[in-house]
mmCIF file of N, CA and C in Angstrom:
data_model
loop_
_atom_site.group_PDB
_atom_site.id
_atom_site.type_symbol
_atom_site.label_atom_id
_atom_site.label_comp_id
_atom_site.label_asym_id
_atom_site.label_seq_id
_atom_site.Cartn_x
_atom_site.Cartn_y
_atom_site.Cartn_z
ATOM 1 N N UNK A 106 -26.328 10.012 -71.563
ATOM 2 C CA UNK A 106 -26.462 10.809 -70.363
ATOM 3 C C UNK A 106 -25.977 10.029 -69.134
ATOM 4 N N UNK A 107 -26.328 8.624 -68.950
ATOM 5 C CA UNK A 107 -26.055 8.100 -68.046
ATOM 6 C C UNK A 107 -24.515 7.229 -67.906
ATOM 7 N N UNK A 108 -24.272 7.928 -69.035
ATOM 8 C CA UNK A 108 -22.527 7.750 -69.052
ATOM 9 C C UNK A 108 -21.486 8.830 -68.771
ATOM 10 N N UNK A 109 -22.222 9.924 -68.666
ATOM 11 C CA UNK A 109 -21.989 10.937 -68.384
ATOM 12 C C UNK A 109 -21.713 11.303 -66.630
ATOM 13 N N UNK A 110 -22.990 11.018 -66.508
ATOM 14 C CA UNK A 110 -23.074 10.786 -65.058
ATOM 15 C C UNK A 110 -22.434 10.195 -64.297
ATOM 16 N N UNK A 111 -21.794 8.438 -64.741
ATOM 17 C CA UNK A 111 -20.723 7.436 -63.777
ATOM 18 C C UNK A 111 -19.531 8.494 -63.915
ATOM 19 N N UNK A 112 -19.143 8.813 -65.466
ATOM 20 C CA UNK A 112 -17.843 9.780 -65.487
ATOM 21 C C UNK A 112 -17.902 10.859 -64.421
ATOM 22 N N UNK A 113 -18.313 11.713 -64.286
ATOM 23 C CA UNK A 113 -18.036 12.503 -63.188
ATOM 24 C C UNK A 113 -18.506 12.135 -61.826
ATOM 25 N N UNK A 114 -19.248 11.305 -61.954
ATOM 26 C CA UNK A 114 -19.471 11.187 -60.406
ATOM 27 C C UNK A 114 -18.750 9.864 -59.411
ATOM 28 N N UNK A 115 -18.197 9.139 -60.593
ATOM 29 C CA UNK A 115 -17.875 7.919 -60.143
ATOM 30 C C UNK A 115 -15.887 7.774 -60.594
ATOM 31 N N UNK A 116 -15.769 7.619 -62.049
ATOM 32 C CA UNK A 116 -14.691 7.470 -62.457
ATOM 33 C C UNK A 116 -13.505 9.099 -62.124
ATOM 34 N N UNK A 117 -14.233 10.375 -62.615
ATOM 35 C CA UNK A 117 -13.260 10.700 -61.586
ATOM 36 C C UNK A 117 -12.631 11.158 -60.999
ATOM 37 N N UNK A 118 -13.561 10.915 -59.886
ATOM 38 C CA UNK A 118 -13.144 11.432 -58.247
ATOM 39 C C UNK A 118 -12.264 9.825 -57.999
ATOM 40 N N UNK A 119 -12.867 8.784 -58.706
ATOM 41 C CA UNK A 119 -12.034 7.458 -58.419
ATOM 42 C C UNK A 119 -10.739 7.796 -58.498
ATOM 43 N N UNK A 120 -10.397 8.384 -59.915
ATOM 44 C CA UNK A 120 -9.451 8.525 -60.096
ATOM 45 C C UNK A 120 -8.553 9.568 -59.708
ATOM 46 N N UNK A 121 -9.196 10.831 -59.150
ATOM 47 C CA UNK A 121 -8.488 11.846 -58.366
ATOM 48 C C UNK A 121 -8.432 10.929 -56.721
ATOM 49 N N UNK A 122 -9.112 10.848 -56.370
ATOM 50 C CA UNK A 122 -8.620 10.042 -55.036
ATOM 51 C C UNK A 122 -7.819 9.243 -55.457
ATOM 52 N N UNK A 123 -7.162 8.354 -56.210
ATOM 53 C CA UNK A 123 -6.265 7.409 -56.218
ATOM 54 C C UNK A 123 -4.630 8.702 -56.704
ATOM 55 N N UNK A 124 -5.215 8.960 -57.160
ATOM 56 C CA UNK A 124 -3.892 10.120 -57.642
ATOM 57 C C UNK A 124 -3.722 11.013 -56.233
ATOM 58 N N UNK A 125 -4.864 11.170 -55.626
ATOM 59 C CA UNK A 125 -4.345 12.211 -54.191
ATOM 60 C C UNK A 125 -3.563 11.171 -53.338
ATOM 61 N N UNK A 126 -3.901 10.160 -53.739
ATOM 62 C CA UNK A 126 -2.915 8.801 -52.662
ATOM 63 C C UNK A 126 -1.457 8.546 -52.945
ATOM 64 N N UNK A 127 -1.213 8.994 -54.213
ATOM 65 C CA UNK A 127 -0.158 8.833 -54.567
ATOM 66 C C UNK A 127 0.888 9.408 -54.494
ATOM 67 N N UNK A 128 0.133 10.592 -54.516
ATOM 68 C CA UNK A 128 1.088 12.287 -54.346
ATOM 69 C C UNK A 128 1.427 12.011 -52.801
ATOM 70 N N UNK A 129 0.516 11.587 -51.899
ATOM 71 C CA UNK A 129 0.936 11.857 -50.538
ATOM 72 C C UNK A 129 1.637 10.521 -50.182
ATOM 73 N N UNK A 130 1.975 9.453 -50.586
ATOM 74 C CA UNK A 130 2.751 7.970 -51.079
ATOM 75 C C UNK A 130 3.944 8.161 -50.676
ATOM 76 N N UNK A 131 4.354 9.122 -52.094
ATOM 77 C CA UNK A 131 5.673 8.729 -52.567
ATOM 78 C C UNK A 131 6.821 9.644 -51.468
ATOM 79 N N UNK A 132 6.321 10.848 -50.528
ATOM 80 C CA UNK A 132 7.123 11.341 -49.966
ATOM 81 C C UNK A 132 7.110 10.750 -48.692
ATOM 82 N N UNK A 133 6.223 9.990 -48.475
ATOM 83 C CA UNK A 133 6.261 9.234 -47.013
ATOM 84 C C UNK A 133 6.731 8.041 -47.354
ATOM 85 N N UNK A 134 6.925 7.760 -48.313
ATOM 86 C CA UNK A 134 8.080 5.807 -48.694
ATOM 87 C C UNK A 134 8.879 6.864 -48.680
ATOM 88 N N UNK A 135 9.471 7.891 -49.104
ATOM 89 C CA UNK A 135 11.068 8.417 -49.017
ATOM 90 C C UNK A 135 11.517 8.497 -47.157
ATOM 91 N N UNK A 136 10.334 8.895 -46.612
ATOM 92 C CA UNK A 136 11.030 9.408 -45.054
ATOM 93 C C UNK A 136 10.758 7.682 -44.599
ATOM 94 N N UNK A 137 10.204 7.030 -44.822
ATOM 95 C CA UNK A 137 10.172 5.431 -44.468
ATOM 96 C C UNK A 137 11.413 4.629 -44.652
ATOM 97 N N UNK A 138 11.716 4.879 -45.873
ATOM 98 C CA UNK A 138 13.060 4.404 -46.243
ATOM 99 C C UNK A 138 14.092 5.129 -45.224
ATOM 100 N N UNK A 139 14.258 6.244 -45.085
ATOM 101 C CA UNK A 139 14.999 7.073 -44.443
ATOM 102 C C UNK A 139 14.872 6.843 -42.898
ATOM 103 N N UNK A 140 13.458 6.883 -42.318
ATOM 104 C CA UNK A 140 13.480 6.122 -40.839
ATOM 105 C C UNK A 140 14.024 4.509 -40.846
ATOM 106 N N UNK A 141 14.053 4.157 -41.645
ATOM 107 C CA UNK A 141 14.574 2.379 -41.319
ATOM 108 C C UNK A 141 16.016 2.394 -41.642
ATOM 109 N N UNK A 142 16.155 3.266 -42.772
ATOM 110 C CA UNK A 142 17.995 3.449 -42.009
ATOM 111 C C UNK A 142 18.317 4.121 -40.561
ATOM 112 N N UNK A 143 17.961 4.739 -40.189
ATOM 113 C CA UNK A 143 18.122 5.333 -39.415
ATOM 114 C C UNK A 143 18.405 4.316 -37.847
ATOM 115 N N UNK A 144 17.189 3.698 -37.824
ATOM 116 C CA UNK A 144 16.833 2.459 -36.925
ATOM 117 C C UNK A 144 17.754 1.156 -37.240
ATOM 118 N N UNK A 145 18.120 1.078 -38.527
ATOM 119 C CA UNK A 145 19.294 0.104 -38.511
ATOM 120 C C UNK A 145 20.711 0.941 -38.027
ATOM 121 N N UNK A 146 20.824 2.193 -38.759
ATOM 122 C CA UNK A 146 21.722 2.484 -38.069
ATOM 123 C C UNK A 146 22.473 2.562 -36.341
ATOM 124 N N UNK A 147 20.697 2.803 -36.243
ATOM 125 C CA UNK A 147 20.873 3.112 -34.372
ATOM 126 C C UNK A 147 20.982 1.359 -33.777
ATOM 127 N N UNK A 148 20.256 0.371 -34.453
ATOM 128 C CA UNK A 148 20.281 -1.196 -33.757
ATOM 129 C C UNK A 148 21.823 -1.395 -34.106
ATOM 130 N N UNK A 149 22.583 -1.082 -34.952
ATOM 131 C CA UNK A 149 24.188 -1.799 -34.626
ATOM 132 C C UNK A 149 25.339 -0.631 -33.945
ATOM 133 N N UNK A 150 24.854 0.274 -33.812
ATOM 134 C CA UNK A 150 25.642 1.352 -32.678
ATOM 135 C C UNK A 150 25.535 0.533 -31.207
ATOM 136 N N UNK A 151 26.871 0.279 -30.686
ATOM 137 C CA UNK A 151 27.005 0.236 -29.779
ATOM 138 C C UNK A 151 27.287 1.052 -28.423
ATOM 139 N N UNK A 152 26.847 2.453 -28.564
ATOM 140 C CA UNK A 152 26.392 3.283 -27.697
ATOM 141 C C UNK A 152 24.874 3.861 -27.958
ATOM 142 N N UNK A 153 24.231 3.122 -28.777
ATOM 143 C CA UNK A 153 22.690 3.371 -28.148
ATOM 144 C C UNK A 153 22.054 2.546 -27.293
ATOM 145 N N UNK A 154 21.110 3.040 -26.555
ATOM 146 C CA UNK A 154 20.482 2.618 -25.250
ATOM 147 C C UNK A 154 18.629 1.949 -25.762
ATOM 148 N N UNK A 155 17.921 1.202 -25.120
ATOM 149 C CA UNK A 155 17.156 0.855 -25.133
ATOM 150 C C UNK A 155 15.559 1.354 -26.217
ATOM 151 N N UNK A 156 16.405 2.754 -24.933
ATOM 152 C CA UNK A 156 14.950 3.837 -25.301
ATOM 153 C C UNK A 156 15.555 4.796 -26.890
ATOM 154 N N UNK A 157 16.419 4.659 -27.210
ATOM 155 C CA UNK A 157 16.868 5.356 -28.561
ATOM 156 C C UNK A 157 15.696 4.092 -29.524
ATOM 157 N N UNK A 158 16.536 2.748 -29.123
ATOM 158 C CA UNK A 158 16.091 1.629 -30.402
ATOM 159 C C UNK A 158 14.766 1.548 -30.477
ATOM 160 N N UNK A 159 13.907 2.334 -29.196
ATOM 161 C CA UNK A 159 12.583 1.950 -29.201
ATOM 162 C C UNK A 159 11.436 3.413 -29.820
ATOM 163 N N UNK A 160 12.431 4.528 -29.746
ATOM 164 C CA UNK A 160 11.994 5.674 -30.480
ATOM 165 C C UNK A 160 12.144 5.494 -31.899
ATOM 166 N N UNK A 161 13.445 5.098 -32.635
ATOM 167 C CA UNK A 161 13.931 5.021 -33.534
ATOM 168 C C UNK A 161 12.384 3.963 -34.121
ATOM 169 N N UNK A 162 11.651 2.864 -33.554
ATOM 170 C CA UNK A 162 11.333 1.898 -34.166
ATOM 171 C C UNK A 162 9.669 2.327 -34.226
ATOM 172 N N UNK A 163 9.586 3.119 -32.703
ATOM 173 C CA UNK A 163 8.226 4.065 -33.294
ATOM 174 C C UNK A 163 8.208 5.049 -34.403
ATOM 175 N N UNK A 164 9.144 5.939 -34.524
ATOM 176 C CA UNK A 164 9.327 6.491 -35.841
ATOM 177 C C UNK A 164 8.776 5.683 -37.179
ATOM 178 N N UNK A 165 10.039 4.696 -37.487
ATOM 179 C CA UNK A 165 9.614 3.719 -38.721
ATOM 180 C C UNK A 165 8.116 3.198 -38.701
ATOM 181 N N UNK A 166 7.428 2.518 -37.712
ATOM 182 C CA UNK A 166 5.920 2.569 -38.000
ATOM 183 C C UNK A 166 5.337 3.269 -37.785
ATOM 184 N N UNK A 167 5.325 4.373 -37.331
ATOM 185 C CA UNK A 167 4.041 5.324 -37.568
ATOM 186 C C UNK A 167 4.965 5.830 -39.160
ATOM 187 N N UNK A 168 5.455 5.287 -39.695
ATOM 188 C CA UNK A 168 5.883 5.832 -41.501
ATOM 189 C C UNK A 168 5.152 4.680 -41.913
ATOM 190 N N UNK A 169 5.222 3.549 -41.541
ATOM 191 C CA UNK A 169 5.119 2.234 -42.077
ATOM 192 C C UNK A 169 3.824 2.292 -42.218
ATOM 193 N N UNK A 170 2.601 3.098 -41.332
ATOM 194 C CA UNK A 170 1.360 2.930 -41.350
ATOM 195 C C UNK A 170 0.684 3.545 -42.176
ATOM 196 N N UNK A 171 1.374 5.325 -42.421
ATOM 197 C CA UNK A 171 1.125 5.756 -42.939
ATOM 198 C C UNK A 171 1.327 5.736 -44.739
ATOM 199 N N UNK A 172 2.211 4.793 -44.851
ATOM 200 C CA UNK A 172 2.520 4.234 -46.458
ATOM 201 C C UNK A 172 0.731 3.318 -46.491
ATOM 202 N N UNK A 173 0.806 2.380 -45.730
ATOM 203 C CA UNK A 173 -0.436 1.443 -45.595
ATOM 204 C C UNK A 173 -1.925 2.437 -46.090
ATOM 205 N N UNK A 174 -1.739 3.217 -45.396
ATOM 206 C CA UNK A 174 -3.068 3.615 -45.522
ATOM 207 C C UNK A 174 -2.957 4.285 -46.673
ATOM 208 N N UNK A 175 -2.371 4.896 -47.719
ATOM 209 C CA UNK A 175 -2.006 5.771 -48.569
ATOM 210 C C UNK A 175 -2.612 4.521 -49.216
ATOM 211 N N UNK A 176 -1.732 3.392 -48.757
ATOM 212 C CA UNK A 176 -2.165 2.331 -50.563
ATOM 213 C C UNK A 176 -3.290 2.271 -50.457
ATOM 214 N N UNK A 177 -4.068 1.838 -49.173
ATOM 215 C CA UNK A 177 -4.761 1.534 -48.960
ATOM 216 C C UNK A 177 -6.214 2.298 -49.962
ATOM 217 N N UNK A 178 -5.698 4.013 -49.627
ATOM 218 C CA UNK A 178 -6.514 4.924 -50.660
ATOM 219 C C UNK A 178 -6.303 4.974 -52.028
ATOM 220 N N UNK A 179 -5.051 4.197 -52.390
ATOM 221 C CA UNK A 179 -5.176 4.172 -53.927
ATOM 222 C C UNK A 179 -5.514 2.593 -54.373
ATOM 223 N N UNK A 180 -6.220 1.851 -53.528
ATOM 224 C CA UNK A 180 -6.734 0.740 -54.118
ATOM 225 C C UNK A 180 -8.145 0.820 -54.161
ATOM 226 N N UNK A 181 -8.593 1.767 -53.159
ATOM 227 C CA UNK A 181 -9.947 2.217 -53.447
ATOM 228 C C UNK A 181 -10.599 2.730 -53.780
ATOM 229 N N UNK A 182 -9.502 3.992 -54.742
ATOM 230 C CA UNK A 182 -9.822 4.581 -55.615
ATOM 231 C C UNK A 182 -9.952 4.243 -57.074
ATOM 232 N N UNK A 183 -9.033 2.959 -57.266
ATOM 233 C CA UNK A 183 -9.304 2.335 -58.280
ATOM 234 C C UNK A 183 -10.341 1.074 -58.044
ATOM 235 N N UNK A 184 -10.702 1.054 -57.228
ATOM 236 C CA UNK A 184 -12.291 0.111 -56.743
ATOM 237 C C UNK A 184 -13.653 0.478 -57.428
ATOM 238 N N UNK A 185 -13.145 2.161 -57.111
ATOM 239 C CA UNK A 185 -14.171 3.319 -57.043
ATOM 240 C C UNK A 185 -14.180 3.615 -58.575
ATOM 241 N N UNK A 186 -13.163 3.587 -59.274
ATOM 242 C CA UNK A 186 -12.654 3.501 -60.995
ATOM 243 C C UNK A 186 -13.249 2.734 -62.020
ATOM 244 N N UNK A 187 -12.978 1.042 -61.372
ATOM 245 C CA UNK A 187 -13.510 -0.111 -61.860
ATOM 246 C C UNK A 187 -15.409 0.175 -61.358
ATOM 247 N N UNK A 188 -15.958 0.259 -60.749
ATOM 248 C CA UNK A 188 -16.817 0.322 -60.602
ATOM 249 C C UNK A 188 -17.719 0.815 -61.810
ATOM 250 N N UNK A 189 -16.871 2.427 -61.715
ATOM 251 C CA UNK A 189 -17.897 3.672 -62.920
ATOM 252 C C UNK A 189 -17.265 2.256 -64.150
ATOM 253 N N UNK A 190 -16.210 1.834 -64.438
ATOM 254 C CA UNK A 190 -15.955 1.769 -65.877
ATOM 255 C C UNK A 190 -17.421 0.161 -65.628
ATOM 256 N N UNK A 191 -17.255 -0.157 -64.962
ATOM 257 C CA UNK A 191 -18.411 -1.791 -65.445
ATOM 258 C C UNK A 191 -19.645 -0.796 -65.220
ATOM 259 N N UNK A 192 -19.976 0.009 -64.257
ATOM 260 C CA UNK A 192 -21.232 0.662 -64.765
ATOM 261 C C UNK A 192 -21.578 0.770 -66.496
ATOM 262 N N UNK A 193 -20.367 1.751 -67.128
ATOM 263 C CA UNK A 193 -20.377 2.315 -68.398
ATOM 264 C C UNK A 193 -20.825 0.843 -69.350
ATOM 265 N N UNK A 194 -20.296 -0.285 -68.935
ATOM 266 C CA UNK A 194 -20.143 -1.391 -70.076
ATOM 267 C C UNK A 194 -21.428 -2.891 -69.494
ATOM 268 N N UNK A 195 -22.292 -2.050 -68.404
ATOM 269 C CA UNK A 195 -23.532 -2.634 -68.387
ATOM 270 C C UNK A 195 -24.550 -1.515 -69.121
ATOM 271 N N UNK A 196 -24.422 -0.701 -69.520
ATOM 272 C CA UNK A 196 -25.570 -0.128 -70.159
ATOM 273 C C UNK A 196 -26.414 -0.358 -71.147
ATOM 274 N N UNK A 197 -27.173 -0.412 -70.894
ATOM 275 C CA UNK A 197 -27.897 -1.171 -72.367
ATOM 276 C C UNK A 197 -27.562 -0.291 -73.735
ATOM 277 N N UNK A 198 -27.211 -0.694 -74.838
ATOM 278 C CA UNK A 198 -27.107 0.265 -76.262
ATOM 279 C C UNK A 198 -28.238 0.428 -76.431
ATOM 280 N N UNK A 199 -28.347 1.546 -77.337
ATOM 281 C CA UNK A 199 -29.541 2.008 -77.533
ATOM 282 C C UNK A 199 -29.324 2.866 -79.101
ATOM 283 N N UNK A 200 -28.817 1.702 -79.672
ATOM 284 C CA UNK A 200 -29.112 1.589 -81.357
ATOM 285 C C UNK A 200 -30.015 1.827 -82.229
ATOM 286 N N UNK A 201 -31.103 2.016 -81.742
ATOM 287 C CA UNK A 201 -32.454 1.504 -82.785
ATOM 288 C C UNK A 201 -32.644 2.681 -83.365
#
């Protein structure tokens, strides 16, 4: 019963939160990748101006942050993972 219990309540939502991190990951490393070309493109143009290189570079981190925090939710979802599974493998057997 009480293995029952870490499984759904612990392992997983661990593991759906680490999978909801992932799904929302992988399309924000694509526009990340895509803002830092962009910003290299605009730093060796020699008709961009100050305030382009400095939009261009807010763009790339507010991507850059938002990758961060994504991992950030799929390391704590597997925190949240490891947890239920050492719950499951402190239980006492109950053989007798």
């Amino acid at each position: 019963m009480r293995s029952l219990i870490l499984w759904l309540l612990v392992i997983l939502p661990g593991t759906a939160a680490s999978a909801m991190s992932v799904y929302y990951l992988i399309p924000e490393w694509v526009v990340l990748d895509a803002s830092y070309k962009h910003y290299q493109q605009i730093a060796k143009s020699s008709s961009s101006t100050v305030n382009d290189l400095l939009i261009a570079e807010a763009a790339e981190n507010r991507h850059r942050i938002n990758c961060f925090a994504e991992g950030v939710g799929i390391l704590l979802g597997g925190v949240i993972v490891a947890i239920g599974i050492h719950g499951i493998c402190t239980l006492p057997n109950k053989t007798s």
